[in-house]
Amino acid sequence: MAKKTAEKGWRKVVQRAMQEAAKEEALRRLGTPEPGFNYRWEHVRTVVRLAVRLATLTGADKDIVEAAAWLHDIAKDKGAKHPAEGAKIARKLLPKTDFPPDKIEPVAQAIAQHTGLWRDTPLTNLEAMVLWDADKLAKLGLTAAFHWTAMFVQDGVNRTSRDLIRRGRLTKWQSHTVASMHTEPARRAAAERLKRYQQLWDTLECELNGEDLQL
Ligand SMILES: [Fe+2]
Ligand SMILES: [Fe+2]
């Protein structure tokens, strides 16, 4: 029972910190902390679920992976530097909680290494690999299609279905992402997700053109 209460401590702290960062990002980008759809918050919660599941499947440390997943985009306002800046925030924030002290640096390392949409050199640490794979899995498949569509619609005016399709297909890099996956379950899921993602836009275009109407 005591353990359960202790665990709740760090998880609540990192969740709240990330939620605040997501609201600030929305305020910067959309002029409101409470937009109809908060992409960042939705993305991070998805990455947490995927990372924890992947940790179970690969034997990675679940505490490290979950904390890293919650905090990996907390410094997104720093652009390309956000992995390194996010790592710094983790090093400051986690010691104020009941998070195991010996696992703080591995969390920071995993966050610092979640760079790039694909990699020429694979990562070597299991927890960093799991975070990288989970983060990139969230940028593939129907998850990406719906998350990005919601964001795209919210960001612009008078968007049409054709615009959505055009935007959806601007993702040539995804095949490199699939090839860069580190863990076997993520590699398999990524390949399937990419297939579904490409099929979705083709299917939508086919429906809009009525190409599915046959004699
Ligand atoms: Fe990121
Ligand atoms: Fe991310």
Tab-separated table of C-alpha atoms and ligand atoms in Angstrom:
chain	number	residue	atom	x	y	z
A	1	MET	CA	0.000	0.000	0.000
A	2	ALA	CA	2.826	2.365	0.956
A	3	LYS	CA	4.527	1.534	-2.344
A	4	LYS	CA	1.404	2.445	-4.295
A	5	THR	CA	1.179	5.864	-2.640
A	6	ALA	CA	4.878	6.475	-3.263
A	7	GLU	CA	4.576	5.605	-6.959
A	8	LYS	CA	1.658	7.977	-7.342
A	9	GLY	CA	3.905	10.826	-6.276
A	10	TRP	CA	6.312	11.057	-9.221
A	11	ARG	CA	3.754	10.070	-11.833
A	12	LYS	CA	1.390	12.869	-10.808
A	13	VAL	CA	4.226	15.396	-10.783
A	14	VAL	CA	5.460	14.555	-14.287
A	15	GLN	CA	1.911	14.361	-15.678
A	16	ARG	CA	1.048	17.768	-14.286
A	17	ALA	CA	4.304	19.302	-15.519
A	18	MET	CA	3.691	17.938	-19.027
A	19	GLN	CA	0.081	19.032	-19.064
A	20	GLU	CA	1.125	22.581	-18.184
A	21	ALA	CA	3.766	22.544	-20.950
A	22	ALA	CA	1.135	21.318	-23.436
A	23	LYS	CA	-1.203	24.160	-22.424
A	24	GLU	CA	1.591	26.717	-22.829
A	25	GLU	CA	2.414	25.325	-26.265
A	26	ALA	CA	-1.246	25.628	-27.276
A	27	LEU	CA	-1.331	29.198	-25.993
A	28	ARG	CA	1.747	30.066	-28.060
A	29	ARG	CA	0.533	28.358	-31.210
A	30	LEU	CA	-3.220	28.809	-31.066
A	31	GLY	CA	-3.779	31.668	-28.654
A	32	THR	CA	-5.585	29.541	-26.090
A	33	PRO	CA	-4.414	27.061	-23.443
A	34	GLU	CA	-7.598	25.023	-23.968
A	35	PRO	CA	-7.902	24.364	-27.721
A	36	GLY	CA	-10.468	21.977	-29.157
A	37	PHE	CA	-7.683	19.450	-29.611
A	38	ASN	CA	-4.348	19.604	-27.806
A	39	TYR	CA	-2.001	17.707	-30.102
A	40	ARG	CA	0.946	17.730	-27.706
A	41	TRP	CA	-1.015	16.312	-24.761
A	42	GLU	CA	-2.656	13.714	-26.974
A	43	HIS	CA	0.707	12.752	-28.523
A	44	VAL	CA	2.489	12.429	-25.179
A	45	ARG	CA	-0.272	10.314	-23.622
A	46	THR	CA	-0.136	8.033	-26.655
A	47	VAL	CA	3.656	7.741	-26.402
A	48	VAL	CA	3.353	6.838	-22.708
A	49	ARG	CA	0.918	3.989	-23.478
A	50	LEU	CA	3.059	2.663	-26.321
A	51	ALA	CA	6.303	2.985	-24.348
A	52	VAL	CA	4.948	1.145	-21.300
A	53	ARG	CA	3.593	-1.653	-23.465
A	54	LEU	CA	6.851	-1.886	-25.369
A	55	ALA	CA	8.759	-1.960	-22.077
A	56	THR	CA	6.686	-4.969	-21.003
A	57	LEU	CA	7.377	-6.740	-24.294
A	58	THR	CA	11.115	-6.042	-24.316
A	59	GLY	CA	11.997	-6.216	-20.619
A	60	ALA	CA	12.977	-2.528	-20.419
A	61	ASP	CA	12.707	-0.744	-17.053
A	62	LYS	CA	9.120	0.508	-16.828
A	63	ASP	CA	9.782	3.399	-14.416
A	64	ILE	CA	12.520	4.823	-16.626
A	65	VAL	CA	10.522	4.394	-19.803
A	66	GLU	CA	7.296	5.861	-18.399
A	67	ALA	CA	8.932	8.897	-16.791
A	68	ALA	CA	10.933	9.544	-19.971
A	69	ALA	CA	7.797	9.236	-22.101
A	70	TRP	CA	5.874	11.767	-19.969
A	71	LEU	CA	8.725	14.280	-20.111
A	72	HIS	CA	10.236	13.708	-23.569
A	73	ASP	CA	8.542	16.708	-25.241
A	74	ILE	CA	8.276	18.973	-22.194
A	75	ALA	CA	10.758	21.439	-23.726
A	76	LYS	CA	9.221	21.386	-27.213
A	77	ASP	CA	9.362	25.193	-27.257
A	78	LYS	CA	13.150	24.860	-27.643
A	79	GLY	CA	12.754	23.329	-31.102
A	80	ALA	CA	15.640	21.100	-32.200
A	81	LYS	CA	17.202	21.449	-28.757
A	82	HIS	CA	14.124	20.086	-26.978
A	83	PRO	CA	15.585	16.619	-26.272
A	84	ALA	CA	18.638	18.064	-24.476
A	85	GLU	CA	16.540	20.728	-22.720
A	86	GLY	CA	13.932	18.149	-21.734
A	87	ALA	CA	16.690	16.032	-20.186
A	88	LYS	CA	17.734	19.011	-18.062
A	89	ILE	CA	14.160	19.465	-16.829
A	90	ALA	CA	13.972	15.762	-15.905
A	91	ARG	CA	17.205	16.080	-13.902
A	92	LYS	CA	15.715	19.014	-11.980
A	93	LEU	CA	12.162	17.764	-11.552
A	94	LEU	CA	12.540	14.089	-10.652
A	95	PRO	CA	14.803	14.598	-7.581
A	96	LYS	CA	11.903	16.577	-6.026
A	97	THR	CA	9.738	13.462	-6.219
A	98	ASP	CA	9.903	9.901	-4.919
A	99	PHE	CA	11.302	8.674	-8.251
A	100	PRO	CA	14.185	6.216	-7.675
A	101	PRO	CA	17.330	8.447	-7.685
A	102	ASP	CA	19.472	5.885	-9.511
A	103	LYS	CA	17.012	5.888	-12.423
A	104	ILE	CA	16.985	9.664	-12.977
A	105	GLU	CA	20.050	9.829	-15.221
A	106	PRO	CA	18.811	6.973	-17.456
A	107	VAL	CA	15.518	8.920	-17.852
A	108	ALA	CA	17.452	12.053	-18.834
A	109	GLN	CA	19.590	10.049	-21.267
A	110	ALA	CA	16.556	8.503	-22.954
A	111	ILE	CA	14.945	11.943	-23.362
A	112	ALA	CA	18.178	13.440	-24.707
A	113	GLN	CA	18.416	10.653	-27.299
A	114	HIS	CA	14.901	10.798	-28.747
A	115	THR	CA	16.218	12.865	-31.647
A	116	GLY	CA	15.499	12.577	-35.366
A	117	LEU	CA	12.641	11.050	-37.340
A	118	TRP	CA	15.050	8.335	-38.462
A	119	ARG	CA	18.529	7.285	-37.425
A	120	ASP	CA	21.679	6.315	-39.289
A	121	THR	CA	23.231	5.041	-36.064
A	122	PRO	CA	20.957	2.966	-33.846
A	123	LEU	CA	20.723	3.688	-30.127
A	124	THR	CA	22.328	1.156	-27.805
A	125	ASN	CA	20.480	1.567	-24.501
A	126	LEU	CA	17.242	-0.420	-24.215
A	127	GLU	CA	15.172	2.255	-22.435
A	128	ALA	CA	16.306	4.920	-24.926
A	129	MET	CA	15.419	2.559	-27.770
A	130	VAL	CA	11.957	1.941	-26.345
A	131	LEU	CA	11.240	5.667	-25.961
A	132	TRP	CA	12.505	6.401	-29.475
A	133	ASP	CA	10.420	3.603	-30.973
A	134	ALA	CA	7.262	4.578	-29.061
A	135	ASP	CA	7.608	8.251	-30.002
A	136	LYS	CA	8.030	7.420	-33.669
A	137	LEU	CA	5.251	4.794	-33.686
A	138	ALA	CA	2.926	7.643	-32.675
A	139	LYS	CA	3.882	9.380	-35.933
A	140	LEU	CA	2.729	6.457	-38.065
A	141	GLY	CA	-0.565	4.792	-38.889
A	142	LEU	CA	-4.077	5.984	-38.132
A	143	THR	CA	-2.780	7.626	-34.967
A	144	ALA	CA	-0.713	10.027	-37.053
A	145	ALA	CA	-3.496	10.493	-39.590
A	146	PHE	CA	-6.059	11.524	-36.970
A	147	HIS	CA	-3.749	13.491	-34.677
A	148	TRP	CA	-2.265	15.487	-37.545
A	149	THR	CA	-5.628	15.987	-39.230
A	150	ALA	CA	-7.113	17.420	-36.038
A	151	MET	CA	-4.133	19.743	-35.658
A	152	PHE	CA	-4.158	20.728	-39.338
A	153	VAL	CA	-7.850	21.610	-39.290
A	154	GLN	CA	-7.439	23.629	-36.114
A	155	ASP	CA	-4.412	25.541	-37.427
A	156	GLY	CA	-5.966	26.810	-40.644
A	157	VAL	CA	-9.081	28.179	-42.320
A	158	ASN	CA	-11.247	26.713	-45.051
A	159	ARG	CA	-9.324	23.439	-45.204
A	160	THR	CA	-10.772	20.954	-47.660
A	161	SER	CA	-10.638	17.172	-47.838
A	162	ARG	CA	-8.134	17.541	-50.700
A	163	ASP	CA	-5.918	19.659	-48.438
A	164	LEU	CA	-6.067	16.936	-45.795
A	165	ILE	CA	-4.976	14.331	-48.311
A	166	ARG	CA	-2.149	16.531	-49.585
A	167	ARG	CA	-0.983	17.194	-46.031
A	168	GLY	CA	-1.327	13.527	-45.137
A	169	ARG	CA	0.933	12.471	-47.969
A	170	LEU	CA	3.775	14.874	-47.102
A	171	THR	CA	5.492	12.143	-45.144
A	172	LYS	CA	8.110	10.527	-47.369
A	173	TRP	CA	10.366	10.193	-44.311
A	174	GLN	CA	8.063	7.611	-42.703
A	175	SER	CA	9.689	4.678	-44.535
A	176	HIS	CA	13.046	5.714	-43.015
A	177	THR	CA	11.381	5.856	-39.606
A	178	VAL	CA	10.078	2.303	-40.010
A	179	ALA	CA	13.558	1.114	-41.030
A	180	SER	CA	15.082	2.819	-37.965
A	181	MET	CA	12.965	1.021	-35.361
A	182	HIS	CA	15.111	-0.686	-32.737
A	183	THR	CA	12.847	-3.258	-31.133
A	184	GLU	CA	11.200	-6.132	-32.950
A	185	PRO	CA	7.583	-5.477	-31.824
A	186	ALA	CA	7.908	-1.811	-32.837
A	187	ARG	CA	9.459	-2.706	-36.185
A	188	ARG	CA	6.556	-5.027	-37.026
A	189	ALA	CA	3.882	-2.591	-35.845
A	190	ALA	CA	5.572	0.300	-37.663
A	191	ALA	CA	5.505	-1.524	-41.007
A	192	GLU	CA	1.778	-2.264	-40.585
A	193	ARG	CA	1.058	1.289	-39.460
A	194	LEU	CA	2.788	2.775	-42.487
A	195	LYS	CA	0.774	0.545	-44.795
A	196	ARG	CA	-2.509	1.572	-43.145
A	197	TYR	CA	-1.522	5.241	-43.234
A	198	GLN	CA	-0.854	5.173	-46.981
A	199	GLN	CA	-4.010	3.135	-47.650
A	200	LEU	CA	-6.117	5.623	-45.684
A	201	TRP	CA	-5.342	8.565	-47.999
A	202	ASP	CA	-5.755	6.404	-51.086
A	203	THR	CA	-9.105	5.156	-49.790
A	204	LEU	CA	-10.305	8.655	-48.898
A	205	GLU	CA	-9.374	9.942	-52.347
A	206	CYS	CA	-11.096	6.975	-53.964
A	207	GLU	CA	-14.317	7.644	-51.992
A	208	LEU	CA	-14.300	11.386	-52.687
A	209	ASN	CA	-13.949	10.646	-56.417
A	210	GLY	CA	-16.589	7.923	-56.276
A	211	GLU	CA	-14.117	5.456	-57.719
A	212	ASP	CA	-15.651	2.757	-55.538
A	213	LEU	CA	-18.912	3.015	-57.503
A	214	GLN	CA	-18.888	0.188	-59.993
A	215	LEU	CA	-21.455	-1.458	-62.241
B	1	FE	FE	10.275	15.177	-29.382
B	2	FE	FE	7.223	13.160	-29.133
